[in-house]
């Protein structure tokens, strides 16, 4: 039964995306109302499947289901296997994804009513859901990469949803640069795993490690994977794109940067936890990154004044805490934290655009009353230190500046070479003119 | 099964293309004549497709002569891609372009290069095709690097033929050259010729003289011939395992480095047409990486060739169409063309995704196969390949955002100028093909058997 649930869960989104693409490129007119009604049915259907699968997995825990489809393709000795794992981690994440995407579909029906890009929004969100389901149940790094990339691509396209304005486009570019640089980590991790262990299977890798396979080079797989997780999770040093990504419509900000996409980083680490457990040094690294990111985001977030940016930094901070939990080995708690945090943030993001109205309509809050923080850790520091920290936090601890310098340093040899090459080209042309006796 | 065993079948593509080229250089080309020529390209595409899918490779009537053209699996495959890509790119925009006689000679010369079976024939067509822009450069006194680098390659060719002649191998088909022929001087000469023909570092500078100067379809006609790949596959590949390891590492690392170079060059470039061309060359540079690694990676490279030929030409074509209508000459950070061409913008984006390795598109499969193949022997170079792919992706997104996203500087223009469904049909078919490669790669990988 779980097998059938799973097959439907993974193939229905593909079919749905194909239908939407067909409607877009043909002359079929689909009204907003019809699309919304279809979405309501589709969301309910997906949530039911995911819930059914999650219940079955929960009842049979701690055992898990391995599902093998036929090889996707095979070249020589190499086969790309469509292998999935249905365990509590994957089923929980898939249930969270289908439920929250359903909520966003419902919310956007009113929020994006009569928006020209509503259809595009629906298509991209549907692609996101497919990507998330693939990530949730992938049994190998190769397969996980497919979902991972789809999530990244849809994320970037939704940041630039209002594509006729320059800021969203600039920020989408920033996001794709961060994504691409970190996605290299997954590919490199897969490559390294293929090279050292001849497999990228999440179930087989820990077994091989238990039997003492591989060597010192294996630690690089973990380093690459940790690096890969940073951009999606918005952790240091790849965090500056996340607050900037709030340029997209609020529902997409909620689903990507409050709920699902941002938690893919910790999800990846949880998926790899059995591997990470063999390398304590990697867990220390994960904990350090999480700790630093949490402190950084807390300090910077407190200097920001708009709701969505504050929420973005709060998210980075919480994800940092989840990293620490994973590093300490509290994997179950980390999963619980992910689910609750994702749900809360979705609610907060969705309400952020009507925050002022909510505040004044709240019967508990008196009118014209200023709200003070009950606890502020700043008071433990002297005013001079507080002021200095505040100024640096206001500038995001100059992270963008340092990143810019790093990129400029990386591009410097290229710029020098290009100048040299331009001179070379000019010299050639002059020489040719000289030989041809032309002015 | 169709029989194509007539010994003179090899010259059919040459006659079909040289004929209209000669006629065009004497008479004015009208739009109808242009349609006819494009139709011929379509027919040639079908012609190559029939040969490719029926595996009917005839014996050449000209074998062991100075002029030796022949169908073999690689030449038919590249011929198929050559005609198919040009047709896909040119047919939807045929009303917006004026094909010059030079273009028709490029096409004819390109087919000659593709079908050439020995060194003298290859040199004949290669010189013919590359001499067309050289004539213009010499007339204007510009493009010095193009002229000098091609002269250098021409001399290398002559030297290679001299060595071949000394061994009595001058008229021998390239695939039948014995391993003993490839001594260090011969390897180095071949290396220079292959890498120069393919625009790979350090023999790449001539590309700068051509980029932005020739229309996109003339540039495509030069690059789609894959002269470097053809020489590599036919001349070097059969005996590559006997060559020194250092030579293989040199070839591999330079092609990866070249892709990195072109990607970075594109990222730093302001002109969007040049940016797109650099993306295309950066992708093409990676072709040689897979070819050299092992059989698994080589299959991936053949698929990659298919992807970048079809998708690359479509990208150029869409860009050319948009540029034709708007003449994107105003200095602007963004051109915001998605406002006027929403469907073409979507197609441009999808073709780009197919090129840079986004899953469900063809290039993702290619990346997977090539990197896996590379890792077997050269793991560190495999990482270089991954980095190059990442930079390629960034470059594509920069191009897409610059042309199609952001606020448009053409505030005075209103309306939707998209192509109709019928007009963009070749693009849609090409995209469906790429999607099918991405979703069902086995169907295509199974056909690549040599």
CSV table of N, CA, C and O in Angstrom, one decimal, chain A residues 24-25 72-73 75 78 80 145-146 149-150 153 156-157 163-166 169-170 173 176-177 180 184 187-188 191-192 195 410-411 414-415 417-418 421 425 428-429 431-433 435-436 438, chain B residues 138-139 141-142 144-145 148 201 204-205 208 261 264-265 268 299 334 338 342-343 346 353 356 359 364 368-369 372 375 379 383 387 389-390 397-398 401 405-407 421 438-439 441-442 445:
chain,number,residue,atom,x,y,z
A,24,UNK,N,-0.1,26.3,-21.1
A,24,UNK,CA,0.6,27.6,-21.3
A,24,UNK,C,0.9,27.8,-22.8
A,24,UNK,O,0.8,28.8,-23.4
A,25,UNK,N,1.5,26.7,-23.4
A,25,UNK,CA,2.0,26.8,-24.8
A,25,UNK,C,0.9,26.6,-25.9
A,25,UNK,O,1.1,26.8,-27.0
A,72,UNK,N,17.1,4.6,-14.6
A,72,UNK,CA,16.7,5.7,-15.4
A,72,UNK,C,17.5,5.6,-16.7
A,72,UNK,O,16.9,5.7,-17.8
A,73,UNK,N,18.8,5.5,-16.6
A,73,UNK,CA,19.6,5.2,-17.8
A,73,UNK,C,20.9,4.5,-17.4
A,73,UNK,O,21.2,4.5,-16.2
A,75,UNK,N,24.9,3.6,-18.9
A,75,UNK,CA,26.0,3.8,-19.9
A,75,UNK,C,27.2,2.9,-19.4
A,75,UNK,O,27.7,3.2,-18.4
A,78,UNK,N,28.0,2.1,-15.7
A,78,UNK,CA,27.3,3.1,-14.9
A,78,UNK,C,25.8,3.1,-15.1
A,78,UNK,O,25.3,3.2,-16.2
A,80,UNK,N,22.2,4.9,-13.6
A,80,UNK,CA,21.6,5.9,-12.7
A,80,UNK,C,20.3,5.2,-12.2
A,80,UNK,O,19.3,5.0,-13.0
A,145,UNK,N,20.0,15.5,-6.0
A,145,UNK,CA,20.5,16.7,-6.7
A,145,UNK,C,19.4,17.2,-7.7
A,145,UNK,O,19.2,18.4,-7.9
A,146,UNK,N,18.6,16.3,-8.2
A,146,UNK,CA,17.5,16.7,-9.2
A,146,UNK,C,16.5,17.6,-8.5
A,146,UNK,O,16.2,18.7,-8.9
A,149,UNK,N,18.1,21.0,-7.3
A,149,UNK,CA,18.2,22.0,-8.3
A,149,UNK,C,16.9,22.6,-8.7
A,149,UNK,O,16.8,23.8,-8.9
A,150,UNK,N,15.9,21.7,-8.7
A,150,UNK,CA,14.5,22.3,-9.1
A,150,UNK,C,14.1,23.3,-8.0
A,150,UNK,O,13.5,24.3,-8.4
A,153,UNK,N,16.0,26.5,-8.6
A,153,UNK,CA,15.6,27.2,-9.9
A,153,UNK,C,14.3,27.9,-9.7
A,153,UNK,O,14.1,29.1,-10.0
A,156,UNK,N,14.7,31.0,-7.5
A,156,UNK,CA,15.2,32.2,-8.1
A,156,UNK,C,14.2,32.8,-9.0
A,156,UNK,O,14.0,34.1,-9.1
A,157,UNK,N,13.4,32.0,-9.7
A,157,UNK,CA,12.4,32.5,-10.7
A,157,UNK,C,11.3,33.2,-9.9
A,157,UNK,O,10.6,34.2,-10.4
A,163,UNK,N,9.2,40.8,-12.5
A,163,UNK,CA,10.4,40.9,-13.3
A,163,UNK,C,10.6,42.3,-14.0
A,163,UNK,O,11.6,42.5,-14.6
A,164,UNK,N,9.5,43.1,-13.9
A,164,UNK,CA,9.7,44.4,-14.6
A,164,UNK,C,10.3,45.5,-13.6
A,164,UNK,O,10.3,46.6,-14.0
A,165,UNK,N,10.7,45.0,-12.5
A,165,UNK,CA,11.4,45.9,-11.6
A,165,UNK,C,12.9,45.5,-11.4
A,165,UNK,O,13.1,44.3,-11.5
A,166,UNK,N,13.7,46.4,-11.2
A,166,UNK,CA,15.2,46.0,-11.2
A,166,UNK,C,15.6,45.3,-9.9
A,166,UNK,O,16.4,44.3,-10.0
A,169,UNK,N,15.2,41.5,-9.7
A,169,UNK,CA,16.1,40.8,-10.6
A,169,UNK,C,17.5,40.8,-10.1
A,169,UNK,O,18.2,39.7,-10.2
A,170,UNK,N,17.9,41.9,-9.5
A,170,UNK,CA,19.3,42.0,-9.0
A,170,UNK,C,19.4,40.9,-7.8
A,170,UNK,O,20.4,40.2,-7.7
A,173,UNK,N,19.6,37.4,-9.0
A,173,UNK,CA,20.9,37.1,-9.5
A,173,UNK,C,21.8,36.7,-8.3
A,173,UNK,O,22.6,35.8,-8.4
A,176,UNK,N,21.0,33.3,-7.2
A,176,UNK,CA,21.5,32.1,-8.1
A,176,UNK,C,23.0,32.0,-8.0
A,176,UNK,O,23.5,30.8,-8.1
A,177,UNK,N,23.7,33.1,-7.8
A,177,UNK,CA,25.1,32.9,-7.7
A,177,UNK,C,25.4,32.1,-6.4
A,177,UNK,O,26.2,31.2,-6.4
A,180,UNK,N,24.3,28.4,-7.0
A,180,UNK,CA,25.2,27.7,-8.0
A,180,UNK,C,26.5,27.3,-7.3
A,180,UNK,O,27.1,26.3,-7.5
A,184,UNK,N,27.6,23.2,-6.3
A,184,UNK,CA,28.8,22.5,-6.7
A,184,UNK,C,29.1,21.5,-5.6
A,184,UNK,O,29.7,20.4,-5.9
A,187,UNK,N,27.4,18.2,-6.2
A,187,UNK,CA,28.0,17.5,-7.3
A,187,UNK,C,29.4,16.9,-6.9
A,187,UNK,O,29.7,15.8,-7.2
A,188,UNK,N,30.1,17.8,-6.2
A,188,UNK,CA,31.5,17.4,-5.8
A,188,UNK,C,31.4,16.2,-4.8
A,188,UNK,O,32.2,15.3,-4.8
A,191,UNK,N,30.6,13.2,-6.6
A,191,UNK,CA,31.7,12.7,-7.4
A,191,UNK,C,32.7,12.0,-6.5
A,191,UNK,O,33.2,11.0,-6.8
A,192,UNK,N,32.9,12.6,-5.3
A,192,UNK,CA,33.9,12.1,-4.4
A,192,UNK,C,33.4,10.7,-3.8
A,192,UNK,O,34.2,9.8,-3.7
A,195,UNK,N,33.9,8.2,-6.4
A,195,UNK,CA,35.3,7.9,-6.6
A,195,UNK,C,35.8,6.9,-5.5
A,195,UNK,O,36.5,6.0,-5.7
A,410,UNK,N,39.5,36.9,-6.7
A,410,UNK,CA,39.4,35.7,-7.5
A,410,UNK,C,39.4,36.2,-9.0
A,410,UNK,O,40.0,35.5,-9.9
A,411,UNK,N,38.8,37.3,-9.3
A,411,UNK,CA,38.7,37.7,-10.7
A,411,UNK,C,39.9,38.5,-11.2
A,411,UNK,O,40.1,38.8,-12.4
A,414,UNK,N,42.1,37.2,-13.9
A,414,UNK,CA,41.4,37.2,-15.1
A,414,UNK,C,41.4,38.6,-15.8
A,414,UNK,O,41.6,38.7,-17.0
A,415,UNK,N,41.2,39.6,-14.9
A,415,UNK,CA,41.1,41.0,-15.5
A,415,UNK,C,42.5,41.4,-16.0
A,415,UNK,O,42.6,42.0,-17.1
A,417,UNK,N,44.7,39.3,-17.2
A,417,UNK,CA,44.9,38.5,-18.4
A,417,UNK,C,44.2,39.2,-19.6
A,417,UNK,O,44.7,39.3,-20.7
A,418,UNK,N,42.9,39.6,-19.3
A,418,UNK,CA,42.1,40.2,-20.4
A,418,UNK,C,42.8,41.5,-20.9
A,418,UNK,O,42.7,41.8,-22.1
A,421,UNK,N,45.5,40.4,-23.0
A,421,UNK,CA,45.0,39.8,-24.3
A,421,UNK,C,44.5,40.9,-25.2
A,421,UNK,O,44.7,40.8,-26.5
A,425,UNK,N,45.7,41.5,-29.1
A,425,UNK,CA,44.8,41.6,-30.2
A,425,UNK,C,45.1,42.9,-31.0
A,425,UNK,O,45.1,42.9,-32.2
A,428,UNK,N,48.3,42.5,-32.9
A,428,UNK,CA,48.1,41.7,-34.1
A,428,UNK,C,47.5,42.5,-35.3
A,428,UNK,O,47.9,42.4,-36.4
A,429,UNK,N,46.5,43.3,-34.9
A,429,UNK,CA,45.8,44.1,-36.0
A,429,UNK,C,46.8,45.1,-36.5
A,429,UNK,O,46.8,45.4,-37.7
A,431,UNK,N,50.0,44.9,-36.6
A,431,UNK,CA,51.0,44.2,-37.5
A,431,UNK,C,50.4,43.9,-38.8
A,431,UNK,O,51.1,44.1,-39.9
A,432,UNK,N,49.2,43.5,-38.8
A,432,UNK,CA,48.5,43.1,-40.1
A,432,UNK,C,48.4,44.4,-41.0
A,432,UNK,O,48.7,44.3,-42.2
A,433,UNK,N,48.1,45.5,-40.4
A,433,UNK,CA,47.9,46.7,-41.1
A,433,UNK,C,49.3,47.1,-41.7
A,433,UNK,O,49.4,47.6,-42.8
A,435,UNK,N,51.7,45.1,-42.4
A,435,UNK,CA,52.1,44.2,-43.5
A,435,UNK,C,51.3,44.5,-44.8
A,435,UNK,O,51.8,44.3,-45.9
A,436,UNK,N,50.1,44.9,-44.6
A,436,UNK,CA,49.2,45.3,-45.7
A,436,UNK,C,49.4,46.7,-46.2
A,436,UNK,O,48.7,47.1,-47.2
A,438,UNK,N,48.4,49.4,-44.7
A,438,UNK,CA,47.1,50.1,-44.6
A,438,UNK,C,47.2,51.1,-43.4
A,438,UNK,O,47.9,50.7,-42.4
B,138,UNK,N,41.3,41.0,-44.4
B,138,UNK,CA,42.4,41.5,-45.1
B,138,UNK,C,42.0,42.8,-45.9
B,138,UNK,O,42.8,43.7,-46.0
B,139,UNK,N,40.8,42.8,-46.3
B,139,UNK,CA,40.3,44.0,-47.0
B,139,UNK,C,40.3,45.3,-46.1
B,139,UNK,O,40.7,46.4,-46.5
B,141,UNK,N,41.8,45.4,-43.1
B,141,UNK,CA,43.0,45.5,-42.2
B,141,UNK,C,42.7,45.3,-40.8
B,141,UNK,O,43.4,45.8,-39.9
B,142,UNK,N,41.7,44.5,-40.5
B,142,UNK,CA,41.3,44.2,-39.1
B,142,UNK,C,41.5,42.7,-38.8
B,142,UNK,O,41.8,42.0,-39.7
B,144,UNK,N,43.5,40.9,-37.0
B,144,UNK,CA,44.9,40.4,-37.1
B,144,UNK,C,45.1,39.1,-36.5
B,144,UNK,O,45.7,38.2,-37.0
B,145,UNK,N,44.5,38.9,-35.3
B,145,UNK,CA,44.7,37.6,-34.6
B,145,UNK,C,44.1,36.5,-35.3
B,145,UNK,O,44.7,35.4,-35.4
B,148,UNK,N,46.5,35.7,-38.2
B,148,UNK,CA,47.8,35.0,-37.9
B,148,UNK,C,47.6,33.6,-37.3
B,148,UNK,O,48.3,32.7,-37.6
B,201,UNK,N,41.5,27.5,-25.3
B,201,UNK,CA,42.7,28.1,-24.8
B,201,UNK,C,43.9,27.1,-25.0
B,201,UNK,O,43.8,25.9,-24.8
B,204,UNK,N,42.7,30.4,-28.7
B,204,UNK,CA,41.3,30.8,-28.7
B,204,UNK,C,41.1,32.3,-29.2
B,204,UNK,O,40.0,32.7,-29.5
B,205,UNK,N,42.2,33.0,-29.2
B,205,UNK,CA,42.0,34.5,-29.4
B,205,UNK,C,41.3,34.9,-30.7
B,205,UNK,O,40.7,36.0,-30.7
B,208,UNK,N,37.7,36.2,-30.6
B,208,UNK,CA,37.3,37.6,-30.3
B,208,UNK,C,37.1,38.4,-31.6
B,208,UNK,O,36.3,39.4,-31.6
B,261,UNK,N,37.6,29.8,-18.6
B,261,UNK,CA,37.9,31.1,-19.2
B,261,UNK,C,36.8,31.8,-19.9
B,261,UNK,O,36.5,33.0,-19.7
B,264,UNK,N,34.1,33.0,-17.4
B,264,UNK,CA,34.4,34.2,-16.7
B,264,UNK,C,34.5,35.4,-17.7
B,264,UNK,O,34.0,36.5,-17.4
B,265,UNK,N,34.9,35.2,-18.9
B,265,UNK,CA,34.9,36.2,-19.9
B,265,UNK,C,33.5,36.7,-20.2
B,265,UNK,O,33.3,37.9,-20.3
B,268,UNK,N,32.2,38.8,-17.2
B,268,UNK,CA,32.8,40.2,-17.2
B,268,UNK,C,32.3,41.0,-18.4
B,268,UNK,O,32.5,42.2,-18.4
B,299,UNK,N,30.1,9.1,-24.5
B,299,UNK,CA,28.7,9.0,-24.9
B,299,UNK,C,28.0,10.3,-24.4
B,299,UNK,O,27.1,10.9,-25.1
B,334,UNK,N,19.2,46.6,-17.8
B,334,UNK,CA,18.2,45.5,-18.2
B,334,UNK,C,17.5,46.0,-19.5
B,334,UNK,O,17.2,47.2,-19.7
B,338,UNK,N,10.9,40.5,-21.6
B,338,UNK,CA,9.8,39.5,-21.2
B,338,UNK,C,8.4,40.2,-21.3
B,338,UNK,O,7.4,39.6,-21.5
B,342,UNK,N,6.6,37.4,-23.8
B,342,UNK,CA,6.6,36.4,-22.7
B,342,UNK,C,6.9,35.0,-23.0
B,342,UNK,O,7.6,34.3,-22.3
B,343,UNK,N,6.4,34.5,-24.2
B,343,UNK,CA,6.6,33.1,-24.5
B,343,UNK,C,8.0,32.9,-25.0
B,343,UNK,O,8.6,31.8,-24.7
B,346,UNK,N,10.1,32.7,-22.1
B,346,UNK,CA,10.0,31.3,-21.4
B,346,UNK,C,10.9,30.3,-22.2
B,346,UNK,O,11.6,29.5,-21.5
B,353,UNK,N,18.2,26.5,-19.6
B,353,UNK,CA,18.2,25.5,-18.5
B,353,UNK,C,18.6,24.1,-19.1
B,353,UNK,O,19.3,23.3,-18.4
B,356,UNK,N,22.5,24.4,-19.2
B,356,UNK,CA,23.4,24.5,-18.0
B,356,UNK,C,23.2,23.4,-17.0
B,356,UNK,O,23.7,23.4,-15.9
B,359,UNK,N,18.0,19.9,-13.9
B,359,UNK,CA,17.3,18.6,-14.1
B,359,UNK,C,16.0,18.6,-14.9
B,359,UNK,O,15.4,19.7,-14.9
B,364,UNK,N,21.5,17.9,-17.9
B,364,UNK,CA,21.7,17.3,-16.6
B,364,UNK,C,22.2,15.8,-16.7
B,364,UNK,O,23.1,15.4,-16.0
B,368,UNK,N,26.0,14.4,-15.7
B,368,UNK,CA,26.1,13.2,-14.8
B,368,UNK,C,27.0,12.2,-15.5
B,368,UNK,O,27.9,11.6,-14.8
B,369,UNK,N,26.8,11.9,-16.7
B,369,UNK,CA,27.5,10.9,-17.4
B,369,UNK,C,29.0,11.3,-17.6
B,369,UNK,O,29.9,10.5,-17.3
B,372,UNK,N,30.9,11.4,-14.2
B,372,UNK,CA,31.1,10.0,-13.7
B,372,UNK,C,32.2,9.4,-14.5
B,372,UNK,O,33.1,8.7,-14.0
B,375,UNK,N,35.6,10.9,-13.6
B,375,UNK,CA,36.1,10.5,-12.3
B,375,UNK,C,36.9,9.2,-12.2
B,375,UNK,O,37.7,9.0,-11.4
B,379,UNK,N,39.9,12.3,-11.2
B,379,UNK,CA,39.0,12.8,-10.3
B,379,UNK,C,39.1,14.3,-10.1
B,379,UNK,O,38.1,15.0,-9.9
B,383,UNK,N,36.4,17.6,-10.8
B,383,UNK,CA,36.0,18.8,-9.9
B,383,UNK,C,36.0,20.1,-10.7
B,383,UNK,O,35.2,21.0,-10.6
B,387,UNK,N,33.1,22.9,-11.5
B,387,UNK,CA,33.2,24.3,-11.3
B,387,UNK,C,32.8,25.1,-12.6
B,387,UNK,O,32.1,26.1,-12.6
B,389,UNK,N,30.8,24.1,-14.9
B,389,UNK,CA,29.4,24.0,-15.1
B,389,UNK,C,28.7,25.0,-14.2
B,389,UNK,O,27.7,25.7,-14.6
B,390,UNK,N,29.1,25.2,-13.0
B,390,UNK,CA,28.5,26.2,-12.1
B,390,UNK,C,28.6,27.6,-12.7
B,390,UNK,O,27.7,28.4,-12.7
B,397,UNK,N,22.3,32.9,-16.4
B,397,UNK,CA,21.2,33.6,-15.7
B,397,UNK,C,21.5,35.1,-15.9
B,397,UNK,O,20.6,35.9,-16.0
B,398,UNK,N,22.8,35.5,-16.0
B,398,UNK,CA,23.1,36.9,-16.2
B,398,UNK,C,22.6,37.4,-17.6
B,398,UNK,O,22.1,38.5,-17.7
B,401,UNK,N,18.7,37.5,-17.4
B,401,UNK,CA,18.1,38.7,-16.7
B,401,UNK,C,18.4,40.0,-17.5
B,401,UNK,O,17.5,40.8,-17.5
B,405,UNK,N,14.6,40.3,-18.3
B,405,UNK,CA,14.0,40.7,-17.1
B,405,UNK,C,14.3,42.2,-16.8
B,405,UNK,O,15.0,42.8,-17.6
B,406,UNK,N,13.8,42.7,-15.7
B,406,UNK,CA,14.1,44.1,-15.3
B,406,UNK,C,13.2,45.1,-16.1
B,406,UNK,O,12.4,44.7,-16.9
B,407,UNK,N,13.3,46.4,-15.7
B,407,UNK,CA,12.4,47.4,-16.3
B,407,UNK,C,12.9,47.6,-17.8
B,407,UNK,O,14.1,47.7,-18.0
B,421,UNK,N,2.0,30.5,-32.3
B,421,UNK,CA,2.4,29.1,-32.0
B,421,UNK,C,3.0,28.4,-33.2
B,421,UNK,O,4.0,27.7,-33.1
B,438,UNK,N,16.2,14.5,-21.6
B,438,UNK,CA,16.3,14.7,-20.2
B,438,UNK,C,15.5,13.7,-19.4
B,438,UNK,O,15.9,13.2,-18.4
B,439,UNK,N,14.3,13.3,-20.0
B,439,UNK,CA,13.4,12.4,-19.2
B,439,UNK,C,13.7,11.0,-19.6
B,439,UNK,O,13.6,10.1,-18.7
B,441,UNK,N,16.7,9.4,-21.3
B,441,UNK,CA,18.0,9.5,-21.9
B,441,UNK,C,18.4,8.1,-22.6
B,441,UNK,O,19.1,8.1,-23.6
B,442,UNK,N,17.8,7.0,-22.1
B,442,UNK,CA,18.2,5.7,-22.6
B,442,UNK,C,17.9,5.6,-24.1
B,442,UNK,O,18.7,5.0,-24.8
B,445,UNK,N,20.9,7.5,-25.6
B,445,UNK,CA,22.2,7.0,-25.3
B,445,UNK,C,22.4,5.6,-26.0
B,445,UNK,O,23.5,5.3,-26.4
